[in-house]
Short mmCIF file of C-alpha atoms in Angstrom, two decimals:
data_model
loop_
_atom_site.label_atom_id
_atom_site.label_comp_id
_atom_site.label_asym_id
_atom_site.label_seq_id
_atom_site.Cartn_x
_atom_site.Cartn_y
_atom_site.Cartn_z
CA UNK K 71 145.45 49.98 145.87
CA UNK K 72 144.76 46.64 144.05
CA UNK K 73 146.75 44.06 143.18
CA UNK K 74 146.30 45.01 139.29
CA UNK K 75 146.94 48.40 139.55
CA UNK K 76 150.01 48.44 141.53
CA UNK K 77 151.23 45.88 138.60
CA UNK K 78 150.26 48.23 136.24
CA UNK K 79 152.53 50.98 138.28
CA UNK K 80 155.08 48.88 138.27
CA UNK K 81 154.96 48.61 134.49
CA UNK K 82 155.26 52.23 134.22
CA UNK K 83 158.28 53.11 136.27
CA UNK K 84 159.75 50.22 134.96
CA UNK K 85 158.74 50.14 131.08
CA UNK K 86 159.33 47.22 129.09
CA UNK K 87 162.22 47.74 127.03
CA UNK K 88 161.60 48.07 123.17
CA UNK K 89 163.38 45.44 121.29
CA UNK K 90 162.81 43.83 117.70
CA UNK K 91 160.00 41.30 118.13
CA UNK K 92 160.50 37.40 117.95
CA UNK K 93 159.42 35.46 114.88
CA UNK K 94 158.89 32.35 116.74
CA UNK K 95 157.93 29.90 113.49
CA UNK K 96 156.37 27.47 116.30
CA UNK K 97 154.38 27.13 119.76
CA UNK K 98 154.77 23.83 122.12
CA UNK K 99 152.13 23.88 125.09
CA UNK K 100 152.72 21.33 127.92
CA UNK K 101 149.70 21.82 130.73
CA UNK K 102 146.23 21.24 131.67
CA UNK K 103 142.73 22.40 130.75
CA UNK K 104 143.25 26.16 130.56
CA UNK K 105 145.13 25.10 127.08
CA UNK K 106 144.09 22.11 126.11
CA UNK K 107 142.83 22.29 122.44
CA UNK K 108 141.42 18.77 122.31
CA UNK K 109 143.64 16.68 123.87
CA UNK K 110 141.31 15.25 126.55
CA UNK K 111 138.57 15.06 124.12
CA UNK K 112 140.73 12.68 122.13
CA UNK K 113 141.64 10.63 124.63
CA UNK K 114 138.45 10.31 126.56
CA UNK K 115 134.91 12.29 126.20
CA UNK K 116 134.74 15.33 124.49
CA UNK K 117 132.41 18.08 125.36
CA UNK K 118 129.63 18.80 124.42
CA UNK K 119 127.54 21.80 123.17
CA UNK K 120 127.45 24.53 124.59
CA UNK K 121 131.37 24.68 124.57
CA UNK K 122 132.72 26.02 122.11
CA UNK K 123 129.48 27.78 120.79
CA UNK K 124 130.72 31.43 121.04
CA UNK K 125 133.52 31.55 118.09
CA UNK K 126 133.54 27.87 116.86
CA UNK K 127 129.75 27.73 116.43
CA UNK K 128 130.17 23.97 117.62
CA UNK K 129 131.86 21.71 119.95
CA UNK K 130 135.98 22.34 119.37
CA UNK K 131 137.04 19.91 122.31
CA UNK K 132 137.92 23.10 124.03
CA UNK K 133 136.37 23.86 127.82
CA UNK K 134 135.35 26.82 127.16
CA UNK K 135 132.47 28.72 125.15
CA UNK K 136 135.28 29.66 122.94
CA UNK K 137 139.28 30.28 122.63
CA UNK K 138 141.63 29.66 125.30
CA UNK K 139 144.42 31.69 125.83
CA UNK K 140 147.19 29.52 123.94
CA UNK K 141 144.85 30.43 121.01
CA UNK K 142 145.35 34.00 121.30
CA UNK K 143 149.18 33.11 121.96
CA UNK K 144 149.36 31.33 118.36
CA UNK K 145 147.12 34.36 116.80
CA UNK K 146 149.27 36.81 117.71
CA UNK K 147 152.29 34.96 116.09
CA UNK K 148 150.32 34.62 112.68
CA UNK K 149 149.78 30.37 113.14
CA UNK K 150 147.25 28.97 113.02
CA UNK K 151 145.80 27.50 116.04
CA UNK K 152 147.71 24.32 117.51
CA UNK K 153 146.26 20.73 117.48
CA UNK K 154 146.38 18.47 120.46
CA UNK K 155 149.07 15.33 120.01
CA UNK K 156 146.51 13.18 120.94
CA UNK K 157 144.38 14.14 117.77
CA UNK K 158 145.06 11.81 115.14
CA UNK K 159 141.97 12.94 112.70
CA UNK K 160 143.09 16.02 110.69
CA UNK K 161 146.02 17.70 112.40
CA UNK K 162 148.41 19.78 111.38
CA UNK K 163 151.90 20.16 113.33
CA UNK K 164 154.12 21.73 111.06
CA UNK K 165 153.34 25.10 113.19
CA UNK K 166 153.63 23.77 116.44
CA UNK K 167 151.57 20.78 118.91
CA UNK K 168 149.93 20.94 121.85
CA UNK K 169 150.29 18.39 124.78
CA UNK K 170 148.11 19.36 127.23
CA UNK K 171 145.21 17.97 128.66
CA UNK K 172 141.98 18.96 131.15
CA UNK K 173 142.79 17.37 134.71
CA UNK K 174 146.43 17.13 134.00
CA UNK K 175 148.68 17.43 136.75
CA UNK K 176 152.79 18.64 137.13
CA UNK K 177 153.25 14.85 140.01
CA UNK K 178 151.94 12.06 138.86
CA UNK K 179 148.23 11.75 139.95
CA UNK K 180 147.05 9.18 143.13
CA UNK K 181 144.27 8.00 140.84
CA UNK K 182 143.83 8.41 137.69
CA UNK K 183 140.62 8.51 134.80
CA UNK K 184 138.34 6.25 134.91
CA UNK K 185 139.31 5.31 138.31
CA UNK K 186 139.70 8.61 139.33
CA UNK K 187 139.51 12.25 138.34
CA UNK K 188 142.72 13.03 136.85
CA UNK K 189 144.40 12.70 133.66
CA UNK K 190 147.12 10.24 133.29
CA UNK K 191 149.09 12.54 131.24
CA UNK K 192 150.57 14.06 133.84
CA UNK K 193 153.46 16.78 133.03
CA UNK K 194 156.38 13.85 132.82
CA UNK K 195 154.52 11.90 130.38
CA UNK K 196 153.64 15.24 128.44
CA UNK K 197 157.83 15.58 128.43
CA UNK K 198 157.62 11.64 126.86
CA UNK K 199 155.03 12.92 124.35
CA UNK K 200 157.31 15.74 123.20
CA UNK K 201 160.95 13.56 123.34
CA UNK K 202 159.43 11.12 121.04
CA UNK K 203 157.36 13.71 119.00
CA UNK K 204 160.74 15.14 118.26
CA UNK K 205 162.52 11.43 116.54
CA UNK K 206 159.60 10.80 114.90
CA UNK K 207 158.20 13.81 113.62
CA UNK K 208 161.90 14.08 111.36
CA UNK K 209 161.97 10.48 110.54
CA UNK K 210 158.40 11.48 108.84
CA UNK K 211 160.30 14.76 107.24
CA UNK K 212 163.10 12.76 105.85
CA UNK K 213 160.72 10.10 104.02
CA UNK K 214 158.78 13.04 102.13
CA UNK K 215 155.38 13.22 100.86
CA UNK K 216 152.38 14.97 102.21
CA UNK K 217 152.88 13.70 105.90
CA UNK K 218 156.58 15.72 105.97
CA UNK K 219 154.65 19.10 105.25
CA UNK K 220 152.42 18.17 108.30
CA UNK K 221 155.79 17.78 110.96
CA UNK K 222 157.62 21.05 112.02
CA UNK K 223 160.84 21.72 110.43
CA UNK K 224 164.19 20.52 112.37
CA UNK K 225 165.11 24.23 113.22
CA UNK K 226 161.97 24.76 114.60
CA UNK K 227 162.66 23.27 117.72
CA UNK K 228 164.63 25.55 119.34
CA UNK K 229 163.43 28.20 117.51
CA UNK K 230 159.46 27.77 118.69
CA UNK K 231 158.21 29.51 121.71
CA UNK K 232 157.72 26.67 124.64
CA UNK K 233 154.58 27.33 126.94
CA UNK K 234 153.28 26.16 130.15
CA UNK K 235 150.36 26.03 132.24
CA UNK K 236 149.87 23.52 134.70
CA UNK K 237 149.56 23.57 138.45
CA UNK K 238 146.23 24.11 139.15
CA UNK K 239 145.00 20.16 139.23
CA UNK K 240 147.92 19.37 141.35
CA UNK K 241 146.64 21.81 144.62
CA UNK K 242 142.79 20.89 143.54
CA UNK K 243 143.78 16.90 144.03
CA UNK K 244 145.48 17.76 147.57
CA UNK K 245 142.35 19.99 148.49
CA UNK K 246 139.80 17.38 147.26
CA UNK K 247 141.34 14.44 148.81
CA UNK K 248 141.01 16.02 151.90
CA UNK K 249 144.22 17.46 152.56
CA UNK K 250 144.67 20.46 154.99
CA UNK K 251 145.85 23.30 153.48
CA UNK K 252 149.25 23.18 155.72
CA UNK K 253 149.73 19.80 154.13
CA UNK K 254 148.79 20.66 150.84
CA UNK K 255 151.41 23.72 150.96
CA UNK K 256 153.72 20.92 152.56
CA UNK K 257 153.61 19.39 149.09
CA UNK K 258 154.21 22.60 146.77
CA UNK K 259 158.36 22.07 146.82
CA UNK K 260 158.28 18.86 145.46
CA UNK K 261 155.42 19.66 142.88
CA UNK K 262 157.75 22.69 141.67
CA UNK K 263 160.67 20.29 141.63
CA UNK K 264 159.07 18.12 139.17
CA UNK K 265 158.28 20.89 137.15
CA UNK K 266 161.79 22.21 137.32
CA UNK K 267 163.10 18.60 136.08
CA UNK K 268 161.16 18.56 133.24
CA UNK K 269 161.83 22.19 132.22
CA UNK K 270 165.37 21.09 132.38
CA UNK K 271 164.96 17.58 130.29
CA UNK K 272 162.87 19.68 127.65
CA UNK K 273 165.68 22.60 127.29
CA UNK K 274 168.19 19.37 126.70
CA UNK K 275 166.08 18.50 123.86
CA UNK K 276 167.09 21.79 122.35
CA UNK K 277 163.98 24.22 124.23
CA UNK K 278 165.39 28.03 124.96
CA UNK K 279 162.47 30.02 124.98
CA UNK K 280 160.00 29.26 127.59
CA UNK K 281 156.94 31.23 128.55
CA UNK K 282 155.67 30.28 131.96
CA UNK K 283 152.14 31.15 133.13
CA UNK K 284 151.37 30.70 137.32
CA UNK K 285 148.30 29.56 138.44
CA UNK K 286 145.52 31.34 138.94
CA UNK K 287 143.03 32.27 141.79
CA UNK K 288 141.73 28.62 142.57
CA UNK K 289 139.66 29.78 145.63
CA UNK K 290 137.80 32.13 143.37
CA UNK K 291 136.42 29.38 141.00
CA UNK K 292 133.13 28.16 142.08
CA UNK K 293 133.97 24.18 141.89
CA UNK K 294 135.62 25.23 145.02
CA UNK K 295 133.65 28.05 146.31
CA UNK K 296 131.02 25.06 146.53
CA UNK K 297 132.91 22.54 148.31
CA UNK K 298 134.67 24.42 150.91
CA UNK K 299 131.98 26.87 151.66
CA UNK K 300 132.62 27.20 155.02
CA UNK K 301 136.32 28.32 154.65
CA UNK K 302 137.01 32.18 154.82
CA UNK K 303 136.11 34.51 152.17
CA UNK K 304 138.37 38.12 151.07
CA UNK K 305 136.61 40.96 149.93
CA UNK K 306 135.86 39.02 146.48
CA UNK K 307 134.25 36.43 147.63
CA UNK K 308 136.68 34.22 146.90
CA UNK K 309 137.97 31.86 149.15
CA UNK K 310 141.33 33.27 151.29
CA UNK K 311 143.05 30.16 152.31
CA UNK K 312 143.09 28.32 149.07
CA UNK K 313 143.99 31.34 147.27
CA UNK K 314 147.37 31.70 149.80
CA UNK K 315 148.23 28.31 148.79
CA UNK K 316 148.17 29.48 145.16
CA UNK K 317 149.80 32.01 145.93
CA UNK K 318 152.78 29.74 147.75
CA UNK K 319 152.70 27.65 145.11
CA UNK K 320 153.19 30.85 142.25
CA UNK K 321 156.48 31.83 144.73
CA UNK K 322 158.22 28.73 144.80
CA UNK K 323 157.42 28.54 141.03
CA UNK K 324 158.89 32.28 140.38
CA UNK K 325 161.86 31.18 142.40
CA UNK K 326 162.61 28.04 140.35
CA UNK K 327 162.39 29.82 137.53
CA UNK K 328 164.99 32.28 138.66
CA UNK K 329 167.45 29.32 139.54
CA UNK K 330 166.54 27.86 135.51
CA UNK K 331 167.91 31.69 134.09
CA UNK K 332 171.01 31.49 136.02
CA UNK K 333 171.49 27.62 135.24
CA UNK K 334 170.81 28.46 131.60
CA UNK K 335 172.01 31.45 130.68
CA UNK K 336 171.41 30.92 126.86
CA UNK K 337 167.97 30.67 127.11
CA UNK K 338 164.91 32.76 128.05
CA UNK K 339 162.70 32.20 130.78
CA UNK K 340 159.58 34.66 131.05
CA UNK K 341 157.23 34.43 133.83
CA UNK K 342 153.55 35.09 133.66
CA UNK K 343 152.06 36.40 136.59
CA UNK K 344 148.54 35.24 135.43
CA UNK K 345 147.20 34.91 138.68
CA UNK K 346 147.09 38.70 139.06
CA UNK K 347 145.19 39.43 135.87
CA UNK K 348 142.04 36.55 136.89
CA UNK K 349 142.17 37.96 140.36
CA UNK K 350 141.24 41.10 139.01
CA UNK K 351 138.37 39.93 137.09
CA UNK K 352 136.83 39.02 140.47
CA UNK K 353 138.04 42.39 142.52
CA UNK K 354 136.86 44.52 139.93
CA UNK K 355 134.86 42.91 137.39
CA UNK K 356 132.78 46.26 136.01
CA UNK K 357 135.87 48.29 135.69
CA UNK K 358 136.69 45.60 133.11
CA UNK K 359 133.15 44.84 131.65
CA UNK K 360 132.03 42.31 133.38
CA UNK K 361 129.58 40.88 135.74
CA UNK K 362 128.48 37.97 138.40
CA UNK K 363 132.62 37.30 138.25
CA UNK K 364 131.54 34.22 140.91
CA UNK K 365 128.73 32.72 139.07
CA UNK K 366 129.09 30.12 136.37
CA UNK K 367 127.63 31.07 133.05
CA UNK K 368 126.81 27.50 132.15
CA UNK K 369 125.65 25.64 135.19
CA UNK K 370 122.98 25.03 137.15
CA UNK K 371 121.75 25.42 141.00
CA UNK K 372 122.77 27.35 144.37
CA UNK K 373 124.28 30.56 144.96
CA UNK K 374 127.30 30.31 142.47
CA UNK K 375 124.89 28.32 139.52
CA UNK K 376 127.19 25.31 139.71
CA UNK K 377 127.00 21.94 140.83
CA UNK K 378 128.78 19.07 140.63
CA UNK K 379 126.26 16.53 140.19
CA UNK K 380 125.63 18.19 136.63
CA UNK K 381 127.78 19.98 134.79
CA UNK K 382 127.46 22.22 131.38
CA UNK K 383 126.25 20.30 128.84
CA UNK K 384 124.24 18.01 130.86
CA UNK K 385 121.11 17.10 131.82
CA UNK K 386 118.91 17.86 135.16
CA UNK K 387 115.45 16.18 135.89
CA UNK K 388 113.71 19.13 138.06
CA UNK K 389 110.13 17.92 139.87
CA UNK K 390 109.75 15.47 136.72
CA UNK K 391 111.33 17.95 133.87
CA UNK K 392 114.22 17.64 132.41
CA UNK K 393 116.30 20.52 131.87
CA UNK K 394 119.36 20.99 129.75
CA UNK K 395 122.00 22.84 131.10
CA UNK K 396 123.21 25.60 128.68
CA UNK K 397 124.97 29.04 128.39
CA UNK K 398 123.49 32.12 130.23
CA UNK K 399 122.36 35.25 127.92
CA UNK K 400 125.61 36.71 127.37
CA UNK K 401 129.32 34.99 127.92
CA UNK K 402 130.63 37.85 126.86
CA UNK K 403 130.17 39.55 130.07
CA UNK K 404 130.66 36.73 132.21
CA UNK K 405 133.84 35.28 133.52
CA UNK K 406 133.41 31.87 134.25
CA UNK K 407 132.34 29.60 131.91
CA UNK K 408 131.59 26.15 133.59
CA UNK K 409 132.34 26.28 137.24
CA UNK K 410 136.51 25.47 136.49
CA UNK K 411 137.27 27.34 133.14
CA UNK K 412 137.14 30.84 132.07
CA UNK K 413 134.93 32.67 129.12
CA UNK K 414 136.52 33.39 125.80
CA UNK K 415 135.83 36.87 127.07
CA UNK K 416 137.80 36.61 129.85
CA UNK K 417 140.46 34.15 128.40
CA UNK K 418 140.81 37.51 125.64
CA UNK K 419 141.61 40.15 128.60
CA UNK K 420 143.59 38.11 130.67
CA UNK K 421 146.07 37.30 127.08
CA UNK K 422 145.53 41.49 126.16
CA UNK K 423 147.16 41.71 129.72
CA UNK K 424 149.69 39.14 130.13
CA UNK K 425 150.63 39.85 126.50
CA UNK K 426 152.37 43.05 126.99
CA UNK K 427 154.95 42.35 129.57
CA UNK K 428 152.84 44.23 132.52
CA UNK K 429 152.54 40.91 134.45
CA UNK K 430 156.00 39.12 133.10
CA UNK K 431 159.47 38.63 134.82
CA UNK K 432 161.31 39.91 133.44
CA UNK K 433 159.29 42.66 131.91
CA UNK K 434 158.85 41.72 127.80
CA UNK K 435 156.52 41.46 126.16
CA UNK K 436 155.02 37.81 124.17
CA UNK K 437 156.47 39.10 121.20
CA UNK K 438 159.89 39.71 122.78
CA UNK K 439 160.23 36.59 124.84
CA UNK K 440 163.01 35.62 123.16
CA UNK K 441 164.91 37.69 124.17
CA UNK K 442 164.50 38.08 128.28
#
């Protein structure tokens, strides 16, 4: 039996219990590229077309063809879709902000953009971001004028719905500087301690609904399919051992999020086993609708299309021809996007999933998470 079917089992002798649904008035994301809505692209360089090109019809400093998942969080709460707090050109927080950004990590990074490949706004700094987003955003309310109607209401704050997803960046910089998997797992209590800290100094700012995703499948993506090629593969294709340490990682996090609902009784903690949904997507991609679950829709070269010498968007000079490296036919099939991020497609069916308390400890649903 699969992984997603025995969750699915579980979910029926164990139904979610039918309560009045949440009207969260708010959403705060805190993580790394799976949700970040332009926060990278404000900071550094945006990209390009074709991201974006399925349901924006342009560029919308999303990396993906389309929406991420936090989209389809916000859409199912009737707001409209959170902008990044980097964004200073046309935002609108009264609804909620977004703090996350690609290459983001939970520890602060070893090296950092443009020195290195992660983001400096590491999960602690996003916590910084929010703590002073907080003081300032009311000081705005209580002068007035059109730039009050832009800030979220005081109330709103521990009335919004807090999300996370980070994790991934932290086991792909132990992995890609060379780390062996025992060490990198050696390194997974600390990283969950530091998320655990800030959980805790964001729930003292007045946080008590918090929606936790895991990480997902890390040795099914093909920017590491590529580089560790030689490493064992499951039944997938996807790469065992640096799955296991995702899968290490997603216990310690489940556990620390167990010890936050017993410190805090008064608030709700819901995790998201996530992981379980995007492994399925690679298990059993047709019994979903999809296809080539390995290969990157926009990419180009080798067995998985990706490399890492161009990416989507970019530009490859072939035997003196220069080729641009776009979408394949039909995203909507596909579940990889670039090599690292997922399809709107698939971003859709893993939030249809996740959504309805199947994959969620304790069992609620999105629209119920305030009450778990």
């Amino acid at each position: 039996m699969s992984l997603f079917l025995f969750m699915l089992l579980v979910s029926i002798l164990n139904p979610v219990v039918s309560h009045k649904s949440c009207d969260f008035p708010a959403v705060f994301n805190l993580g790394d590229s799976n949700s970040d809505t332009g926060g990278y692209a404000s900071a550094f360089t945006p990209p390009t077309s074709p991201y974006g090109d399925t349901y924006f019809h342009m560029p919308a400093r999303r990396f993906s063809d389309g929406r991420l998942t936090i989209d389809f969080i916000a859409e199912a709460f009737g707001l409209p879709f959170i902008n990044a707090y980097l964004d200073s050109v046309g935002t609108n927080f009264s609804h909620g902000i977004n703090f996350a950004t690609a290459a983001s990590t939970i520890r602060l990074p070893i090296s950092v953009i443009p020195n290195g490949g992660f983001s400096p706004f590491y999960l602690g700094l996003q916590y910084s971001q929010f703590e002073q987003f907080k003081v300032r955003s009311q000081m705005i309310r209580k002068q007035g004028g059109l730039l009050a109607s832009l800030m979220p209401k005081e109330e709103y704050f521990s009335k919004a719905l807090y999300t996370f997803d980070i994790g991934q960046n932290d086991l792909g910089e132990g992995f890609f500087s060379n780390l062996t998997i025992q060490e990198v797992n050696a390194s997974i209590p600390d990283i969950i301690n530091k998320f655990s800290a800030n959980i805790k100094n964001i729930y003292n700012l007045g946080a008590r609904f918090f929606w936790v995703h895991n990480t997902g499948p890390i040795g099914c993506l093909p920017y590491v399919l590529v580089a560790f090629a030689s490493a064992e593969k499951d039944p997938a294709g996807c790469l065992k051992p640096y799955n296991e340490v995702a899968q290490y990682f997603n216990l310690k996090l489940q556990e620390s999020i167990a010890q936050l609902r017993n410190e805090f009784p008064s608030a709700a903690f819901t995790y998201v086993d996530i992981y379980s949904v995007k492994y399925s997507l690679f298990a059993e991609p047709q019994k979903h609708g999809f296809e080539l679950p390995l290969v990157t829709c926009c990419g180009y070269g080798g067995e998985y299309n990706y490399s890492a010498a161009v990416l989507c968007g970019g530009t490859i000079t072939v035997n003196g021809t220069e080729i641009f490296v776009g979408s394949c036919d039909n995203p909507s099939v596909r579940v990889v996007w670039d090599g690292i991020h997922f399809t709107e497609a698939a971003n859709k069916f893993i939030f249809d999933q996740i959504s309805t308390g199947s994959f969620s400890d304790p069992a609620v649903p999105l629209k119920q998470a305030c009450q778990s």
